[in-house]
C-alpha cells in the first residue's frame, strides 16, 4: 500500500497534474505564465459501461465550463473509448457532439487522442463527423503503416492533425517495427503536412524532428504548433516557447494514472532516461 502511494506520488507530481480538474487548471495557469498553452486530458480508457461513460462525459462538460471561466485558453483531449466507442456508435457520436458543441460555445478546441489500431477507423470517422465545426483536431500515429493515407484523407477535408510517433504496442504487420522507421515515417508525414496543410501540431520530444521542422518552416512558412507531454521535457518546452515557438503541453489529471504512466515508462528506451526525466526539475513556475 505504502509502495503504491509512493509510486503514485512520484508520477502524480511529475507527469500528472493531480486527481482533480482544478489541479490541471492550476498547471495550465503556470504554463500560461511561460507563454505555453495546455491541452487537458481526463485520465481513463476502455470503458464499456454506460454509467462510467456518462460520468466521463459529465467530467469533460464540467472541465469545459471551468476552462471557459478560467481564461487559461486550454484545449481538451479525449480518448474515444472514454466516451462510448466500446459501447455503441450512436452513444459515441451523441457524446462527442455534445462535448464539441459545448466547447465551441467557449471557443475551446477538442482533440481526439488516438488509441490502439483497432479503433483508428472509428476515431477518424468520428472526427470527420464534426470536422466542419472547426474547433476539433485528431491525433495520428507515425508508427502505423496506414497513417500517410489517413493524413492525406484528413488534409483533403481541411482537418487539423496532431502528429505523434505512437504509444501502444502494435504488431509488425500493421506498424513499423523499429524506432528508426517510425521516425523516418514521422519525417515523411511532417514533410507532407508542410507541403499540403496550413496548420498542424507536431507532438514530440524528439529534438531532431523539431530541428528538421524548423528548417522546413523556413521554406513553407506554416502555422506550426509544438506539443510535449507534461513532465517529460518541460525545460525544453520553456526554451522553445522563449525562442518564439507556439508550444502546448498535454496535461493529464485524474486517478486512472497507471496505464498512462506505464506507456511513458515503456517508451523511455532505458532506465537512465526515465530517471533523468523524473529527477530533473520539471516544475514550471
Ligand atoms: C502532446 C502529445 C500527445 C500525444 N498523444 C498521443 C495519442 O493520442 N496517441 C498515442 O498513441 N500517443 C500519443 N502521444 C505519445 C507519442 O505517441 C509517443 O509515444 C511519445 O511522445 C514519445 O515519442 P517521441 O516523439 O517523444 O519520440 P521518442 O523517440 O520516443 O523520444 C525522443 C526523446 O524524448 C525523450 N523521451 C521520450 N519519452 C520519454 C519518457 N517517457 N521519459 C523520458 N524521456 C523521454 C528521450 O530523450 C527520447 O530520446 C502523445 C505525445 C504528445 C507529446
Tab-separated table of C-alpha atoms and ligand atoms in Angstrom:
chain	number	residue	atom	x	y	z
A	1	UNK	CA	0.000	0.000	0.000
A	2	UNK	CA	2.766	2.398	1.021
A	3	UNK	CA	4.801	1.442	-2.073
A	4	UNK	CA	1.776	2.142	-4.324
A	5	UNK	CA	1.319	5.500	-2.659
A	6	UNK	CA	4.997	6.350	-3.177
A	7	UNK	CA	4.903	5.395	-6.879
A	8	UNK	CA	1.664	7.378	-7.306
A	9	UNK	CA	3.224	10.458	-5.715
A	10	UNK	CA	6.317	10.233	-7.973
A	11	UNK	CA	4.196	10.062	-11.156
A	12	UNK	CA	1.440	12.368	-9.968
A	13	UNK	CA	3.901	15.136	-9.223
A	14	UNK	CA	5.881	14.783	-12.486
A	15	UNK	CA	3.597	13.627	-15.280
A	16	UNK	CA	0.067	14.008	-13.916
A	17	UNK	CA	-1.385	17.268	-12.618
A	18	UNK	CA	-3.274	15.637	-9.736
A	19	UNK	CA	-6.628	13.943	-9.132
A	20	UNK	CA	-8.918	16.908	-9.873
A	21	UNK	CA	-9.616	19.194	-12.824
A	22	UNK	CA	-8.674	22.121	-10.607
A	23	UNK	CA	-5.154	20.573	-10.449
A	24	UNK	CA	-4.953	20.603	-14.254
A	25	UNK	CA	-6.205	24.199	-14.361
A	26	UNK	CA	-3.517	25.212	-11.833
A	27	UNK	CA	-0.809	23.648	-14.035
A	28	UNK	CA	-2.333	25.446	-17.049
A	29	UNK	CA	-2.021	28.800	-15.277
A	30	UNK	CA	1.664	28.164	-14.557
A	31	UNK	CA	2.228	27.193	-18.186
A	32	UNK	CA	0.370	30.229	-19.449
A	33	UNK	CA	2.699	32.489	-17.473
A	34	UNK	CA	5.533	30.968	-19.533
A	35	UNK	CA	3.557	31.505	-22.782
A	36	UNK	CA	2.768	27.799	-23.098
A	37	UNK	CA	-0.768	26.568	-23.748
A	38	UNK	CA	-2.193	23.387	-22.245
A	39	UNK	CA	-4.225	20.507	-23.602
A	40	UNK	CA	-6.055	18.827	-20.719
A	41	UNK	CA	-6.929	15.118	-20.618
A	42	UNK	CA	-9.057	13.352	-18.008
A	43	UNK	CA	-7.261	10.026	-17.485
A	44	UNK	CA	-9.017	6.730	-18.176
A	45	UNK	CA	-9.695	4.462	-21.148
A	46	UNK	CA	-11.612	1.395	-22.390
A	47	UNK	CA	-14.994	1.985	-20.769
A	48	UNK	CA	-17.916	-0.184	-21.830
A	49	UNK	CA	-20.341	0.559	-19.011
A	50	UNK	CA	-22.910	3.236	-19.774
A	51	UNK	CA	-22.836	4.884	-16.347
A	52	UNK	CA	-18.992	5.153	-16.428
A	53	UNK	CA	-19.232	6.682	-19.907
A	54	UNK	CA	-21.831	9.177	-18.719
A	55	UNK	CA	-19.663	10.203	-15.787
A	56	UNK	CA	-16.657	10.710	-18.134
A	57	UNK	CA	-18.772	12.896	-20.426
A	58	UNK	CA	-20.064	14.882	-17.417
A	59	UNK	CA	-16.490	15.377	-16.238
A	60	UNK	CA	-15.477	16.782	-19.652
A	61	UNK	CA	-18.515	19.084	-19.694
A	62	UNK	CA	-17.574	20.408	-16.227
A	63	UNK	CA	-13.962	20.786	-17.335
A	64	UNK	CA	-15.037	22.782	-20.395
A	65	UNK	CA	-17.048	25.216	-18.245
A	66	UNK	CA	-14.166	25.558	-15.813
A	67	UNK	CA	-11.688	26.276	-18.650
A	68	UNK	CA	-14.159	28.718	-20.210
A	69	UNK	CA	-14.356	30.696	-16.974
A	70	UNK	CA	-10.672	30.412	-16.119
A	71	UNK	CA	-9.111	32.243	-19.045
A	72	UNK	CA	-6.311	29.679	-19.434
A	73	UNK	CA	-7.090	29.163	-23.173
A	74	UNK	CA	-6.620	25.418	-22.647
A	75	UNK	CA	-7.870	22.839	-25.109
A	76	UNK	CA	-9.062	19.349	-24.143
A	77	UNK	CA	-8.048	15.934	-25.440
A	78	UNK	CA	-10.377	12.927	-25.230
A	79	UNK	CA	-9.990	9.212	-25.750
A	80	UNK	CA	-12.883	7.814	-27.841
A	81	UNK	CA	-13.032	4.738	-25.561
A	82	UNK	CA	-13.819	7.076	-22.658
A	83	UNK	CA	-16.986	8.364	-24.268
A	84	UNK	CA	-18.642	5.340	-25.854
A	85	UNK	CA	-16.533	3.764	-28.641
A	86	UNK	CA	-16.775	0.387	-26.875
A	87	UNK	CA	-20.497	0.837	-26.118
A	88	UNK	CA	-22.259	1.894	-29.341
A	89	UNK	CA	-21.744	4.110	-32.334
A	90	UNK	CA	-24.820	6.201	-31.539
A	91	UNK	CA	-23.719	6.767	-27.921
A	92	UNK	CA	-20.204	7.703	-29.101
A	93	UNK	CA	-21.495	10.181	-31.712
A	94	UNK	CA	-24.013	11.699	-29.308
A	95	UNK	CA	-21.397	12.221	-26.577
A	96	UNK	CA	-18.716	13.575	-28.907
A	97	UNK	CA	-21.173	16.021	-30.500
A	98	UNK	CA	-22.292	17.212	-27.063
A	99	UNK	CA	-18.689	17.842	-25.985
A	100	UNK	CA	-17.693	19.581	-29.242
A	101	UNK	CA	-20.791	21.823	-29.202
A	102	UNK	CA	-20.289	22.755	-25.563
A	103	UNK	CA	-16.582	23.510	-26.134
A	104	UNK	CA	-17.416	25.605	-29.181
A	105	UNK	CA	-19.527	27.982	-27.060
A	106	UNK	CA	-16.386	28.797	-25.062
A	107	UNK	CA	-14.019	28.806	-28.047
A	108	UNK	CA	-12.282	25.646	-26.778
A	109	UNK	CA	-10.526	23.205	-29.092
A	110	UNK	CA	-11.360	19.473	-28.722
A	111	UNK	CA	-8.663	16.960	-29.689
A	112	UNK	CA	-9.213	13.245	-30.212
A	113	UNK	CA	-6.444	11.059	-28.813
A	114	UNK	CA	-5.592	8.031	-30.953
A	115	UNK	CA	-5.660	4.671	-29.168
A	116	UNK	CA	-4.895	1.099	-30.331
A	117	UNK	CA	-5.003	0.294	-34.079
A	118	UNK	CA	-8.412	-1.412	-33.971
A	119	UNK	CA	-10.027	1.941	-33.089
A	120	UNK	CA	-8.293	4.062	-35.741
A	121	UNK	CA	-11.009	3.857	-38.417
A	122	UNK	CA	-13.814	4.589	-35.935
A	123	UNK	CA	-11.838	7.501	-34.483
A	124	UNK	CA	-11.237	9.045	-37.910
A	125	UNK	CA	-14.919	8.565	-38.872
A	126	UNK	CA	-15.889	10.250	-35.598
A	127	UNK	CA	-13.537	13.135	-36.289
A	128	UNK	CA	-14.885	13.654	-39.820
A	129	UNK	CA	-18.429	13.821	-38.431
A	130	UNK	CA	-17.818	17.175	-36.693
A	131	UNK	CA	-14.921	18.458	-38.778
A	132	UNK	CA	-16.949	21.432	-40.025
A	133	UNK	CA	-17.369	22.796	-36.500
A	134	UNK	CA	-13.703	23.986	-36.767
A	135	UNK	CA	-12.793	23.534	-33.087
A	136	UNK	CA	-11.585	19.945	-33.461
A	137	UNK	CA	-8.351	18.102	-34.150
A	138	UNK	CA	-7.165	14.486	-34.308
A	139	UNK	CA	-4.026	12.607	-33.336
A	140	UNK	CA	-2.282	10.454	-35.970
A	141	UNK	CA	0.496	7.963	-35.149
A	142	UNK	CA	3.524	7.655	-37.457
A	143	UNK	CA	4.231	4.068	-36.317
A	144	UNK	CA	1.176	2.826	-38.256
A	145	UNK	CA	1.775	1.950	-41.903
A	146	UNK	CA	-1.705	3.266	-42.837
A	147	UNK	CA	-1.104	6.742	-41.393
A	148	UNK	CA	0.195	8.549	-44.504
A	149	UNK	CA	-3.064	7.668	-46.309
A	150	UNK	CA	-5.126	8.739	-43.297
A	151	UNK	CA	-3.258	12.051	-43.199
A	152	UNK	CA	-3.938	12.644	-46.916
A	153	UNK	CA	-7.647	11.983	-46.365
A	154	UNK	CA	-7.855	14.288	-43.333
A	155	UNK	CA	-5.876	17.085	-45.007
A	156	UNK	CA	-8.152	16.808	-48.063
A	157	UNK	CA	-11.043	17.513	-45.678
A	158	UNK	CA	-9.190	20.519	-44.135
A	159	UNK	CA	-8.616	18.704	-40.856
A	160	UNK	CA	-6.255	19.635	-38.054
A	161	UNK	CA	-3.635	16.952	-37.322
A	162	UNK	CA	-1.541	16.361	-34.216
A	163	UNK	CA	1.309	14.111	-35.323
A	164	UNK	CA	2.831	11.668	-32.801
A	165	UNK	CA	5.012	8.573	-33.110
A	166	UNK	CA	2.524	6.290	-31.278
A	167	UNK	CA	2.432	4.864	-27.774
A	168	UNK	CA	0.806	1.406	-27.910
A	169	UNK	CA	2.289	-1.997	-28.596
A	170	UNK	CA	1.308	-2.922	-32.170
A	171	UNK	CA	2.157	-5.884	-34.407
A	172	UNK	CA	4.688	-5.521	-37.204
A	173	UNK	CA	2.017	-6.423	-39.800
A	174	UNK	CA	0.480	-3.012	-39.327
A	175	UNK	CA	3.178	-0.934	-37.638
A	176	UNK	CA	6.825	-0.080	-38.321
A	177	UNK	CA	8.907	-2.218	-36.020
A	178	UNK	CA	11.948	-0.043	-35.310
A	179	UNK	CA	12.348	3.407	-33.825
A	180	UNK	CA	14.328	4.460	-36.944
A	181	UNK	CA	11.474	3.527	-39.304
A	182	UNK	CA	8.865	5.178	-37.062
A	183	UNK	CA	10.955	8.351	-37.013
A	184	UNK	CA	11.506	8.180	-40.786
A	185	UNK	CA	7.744	7.957	-41.306
A	186	UNK	CA	7.265	10.841	-38.848
A	187	UNK	CA	9.605	12.933	-41.003
A	188	UNK	CA	7.793	11.879	-44.226
A	189	UNK	CA	4.355	12.745	-42.843
A	190	UNK	CA	5.713	16.011	-41.458
A	191	UNK	CA	7.032	16.930	-44.914
A	192	UNK	CA	3.621	16.107	-46.411
A	193	UNK	CA	1.955	18.378	-43.835
A	194	UNK	CA	4.359	21.231	-44.580
A	195	UNK	CA	3.606	20.903	-48.278
A	196	UNK	CA	-0.156	20.422	-48.026
A	197	UNK	CA	-1.633	21.658	-44.750
A	198	UNK	CA	-1.881	25.216	-43.449
A	199	UNK	CA	-1.795	24.319	-39.773
A	200	UNK	CA	-0.817	21.266	-37.719
A	201	UNK	CA	0.662	20.261	-34.417
A	202	UNK	CA	3.940	18.352	-34.029
A	203	UNK	CA	3.739	16.406	-30.766
A	204	UNK	CA	7.162	15.007	-29.963
A	205	UNK	CA	10.114	15.252	-27.582
A	206	UNK	CA	12.461	14.323	-30.411
A	207	UNK	CA	14.673	17.385	-30.822
A	208	UNK	CA	15.920	16.156	-34.232
A	209	UNK	CA	12.348	16.238	-35.566
A	210	UNK	CA	11.845	19.710	-34.105
A	211	UNK	CA	15.059	20.906	-35.741
A	212	UNK	CA	14.007	19.390	-39.075
A	213	UNK	CA	10.600	21.109	-38.812
A	214	UNK	CA	12.292	24.461	-38.189
A	215	UNK	CA	14.290	24.173	-41.391
A	216	UNK	CA	11.172	23.093	-43.349
A	217	UNK	CA	9.248	26.037	-41.959
A	218	UNK	CA	11.806	28.475	-43.326
A	219	UNK	CA	10.686	27.301	-46.767
A	220	UNK	CA	6.954	26.603	-46.270
A	221	UNK	CA	6.066	29.172	-43.550
A	222	UNK	CA	3.198	27.244	-41.915
A	223	UNK	CA	1.280	27.790	-38.704
A	224	UNK	CA	3.051	25.038	-36.710
A	225	UNK	CA	2.458	24.287	-33.050
A	226	UNK	CA	4.689	22.044	-30.954
A	227	UNK	CA	3.444	19.815	-28.161
A	228	UNK	CA	5.033	17.770	-25.386
A	229	UNK	CA	3.721	15.678	-22.516
A	230	UNK	CA	3.806	17.232	-19.064
A	231	UNK	CA	6.925	16.358	-17.083
A	232	UNK	CA	8.992	14.729	-19.856
A	233	UNK	CA	10.964	17.664	-21.243
A	234	UNK	CA	9.364	20.725	-19.627
A	235	UNK	CA	12.585	22.714	-19.622
A	236	UNK	CA	12.989	22.129	-23.350
A	237	UNK	CA	9.363	23.270	-23.810
A	238	UNK	CA	10.081	26.505	-21.935
A	239	UNK	CA	13.187	27.101	-24.100
A	240	UNK	CA	11.147	26.555	-27.278
A	241	UNK	CA	8.408	28.922	-26.068
A	242	UNK	CA	11.021	31.520	-25.071
A	243	UNK	CA	12.507	31.356	-28.553
A	244	UNK	CA	9.129	32.120	-30.143
A	245	UNK	CA	7.692	28.653	-30.888
A	246	UNK	CA	3.973	28.102	-30.285
A	247	UNK	CA	4.023	25.477	-27.563
A	248	UNK	CA	1.384	23.269	-25.922
A	249	UNK	CA	1.756	20.830	-23.053
A	250	UNK	CA	-0.543	17.824	-22.648
A	251	UNK	CA	-1.693	17.839	-19.039
A	252	UNK	CA	-3.423	14.683	-17.783
A	253	UNK	CA	-5.290	14.580	-14.475
A	254	UNK	CA	-7.418	12.063	-12.583
A	255	UNK	CA	-6.878	8.915	-10.597
A	256	UNK	CA	-6.537	6.440	-13.528
A	257	UNK	CA	-2.825	7.133	-13.853
A	258	UNK	CA	-1.485	3.593	-14.193
A	259	UNK	CA	-1.859	2.816	-17.952
A	260	UNK	CA	-0.730	6.302	-18.967
A	261	UNK	CA	2.349	6.109	-16.727
A	262	UNK	CA	3.140	2.590	-17.910
A	263	UNK	CA	3.232	3.814	-21.541
A	264	UNK	CA	5.596	6.644	-20.557
A	265	UNK	CA	7.902	4.195	-18.755
A	266	UNK	CA	7.887	1.795	-21.710
A	267	UNK	CA	8.752	4.396	-24.343
A	268	UNK	CA	11.717	5.821	-22.475
A	269	UNK	CA	14.185	3.414	-24.037
A	270	UNK	CA	16.288	2.951	-20.924
A	271	UNK	CA	16.102	3.380	-17.190
A	272	UNK	CA	18.636	6.208	-17.234
A	273	UNK	CA	16.279	8.320	-19.366
A	274	UNK	CA	13.304	7.705	-17.077
A	275	UNK	CA	15.342	8.567	-14.005
A	276	UNK	CA	16.749	11.676	-15.653
A	277	UNK	CA	13.245	12.806	-16.609
A	278	UNK	CA	11.846	12.032	-13.144
A	279	UNK	CA	14.713	13.567	-11.194
A	280	UNK	CA	15.380	16.677	-13.237
A	281	UNK	CA	13.466	19.809	-12.325
A	282	UNK	CA	10.233	19.679	-14.341
A	283	UNK	CA	8.044	22.138	-12.484
A	284	UNK	CA	7.257	25.362	-14.271
A	285	UNK	CA	6.855	28.459	-12.149
B	1	LIG	C1	1.116	16.186	-26.894
B	1	LIG	C2	1.213	14.704	-27.100
B	1	LIG	C3	0.063	13.983	-27.310
B	1	LIG	C4	0.148	12.594	-27.529
B	1	LIG	N1	-0.989	11.891	-27.821
B	1	LIG	C5	-0.901	10.586	-28.170
B	1	LIG	C6	-2.033	9.852	-28.624
B	1	LIG	O1	-3.151	10.372	-28.678
B	1	LIG	N2	-1.841	8.567	-29.003
B	1	LIG	C7	-0.614	7.959	-28.959
B	1	LIG	O2	-0.503	6.775	-29.341
B	1	LIG	N3	0.465	8.618	-28.488
B	1	LIG	C8	0.355	9.905	-28.104
B	1	LIG	N4	1.471	10.572	-27.654
B	1	LIG	C9	2.697	9.820	-27.306
B	1	LIG	C10	3.582	9.613	-28.511
B	1	LIG	O3	2.971	8.727	-29.410
B	1	LIG	C11	4.939	8.993	-28.100
B	1	LIG	O4	4.701	7.776	-27.510
B	1	LIG	C12	5.763	9.864	-27.175
B	1	LIG	O5	5.613	11.221	-27.461
B	1	LIG	C13	7.252	9.519	-27.325
B	1	LIG	O6	7.658	9.734	-28.649
B	1	LIG	P1	8.604	10.970	-29.116
B	1	LIG	O7	8.010	11.554	-30.334
B	1	LIG	O8	8.803	11.887	-27.998
B	1	LIG	O9	9.927	10.290	-29.606
B	1	LIG	P2	10.920	9.281	-28.923
B	1	LIG	O10	11.861	8.881	-29.998
B	1	LIG	O11	10.186	8.206	-28.183
B	1	LIG	O12	11.637	10.184	-27.853
B	1	LIG	C14	12.525	11.224	-28.218
B	1	LIG	C15	13.314	11.576	-26.983
B	1	LIG	O13	12.448	12.178	-25.995
B	1	LIG	C16	12.784	11.726	-24.698
B	1	LIG	N5	11.665	10.932	-24.138
B	1	LIG	C17	10.595	10.464	-24.811
B	1	LIG	N6	9.754	9.816	-23.978
B	1	LIG	C18	10.330	9.876	-22.755
B	1	LIG	C19	9.935	9.409	-21.452
B	1	LIG	N7	8.786	8.756	-21.258
B	1	LIG	N8	10.778	9.651	-20.405
B	1	LIG	C20	11.949	10.314	-20.593
B	1	LIG	N9	12.355	10.793	-21.785
B	1	LIG	C21	11.562	10.574	-22.848
B	1	LIG	C22	14.031	10.903	-24.841
B	1	LIG	O14	15.146	11.745	-24.727
B	1	LIG	C23	13.923	10.374	-26.256
B	1	LIG	O15	15.168	10.030	-26.802
B	1	LIG	C24	1.415	11.941	-27.467
B	1	LIG	C25	2.568	12.694	-27.270
B	1	LIG	C26	2.493	14.045	-27.105
B	1	LIG	C27	3.764	14.827	-26.921
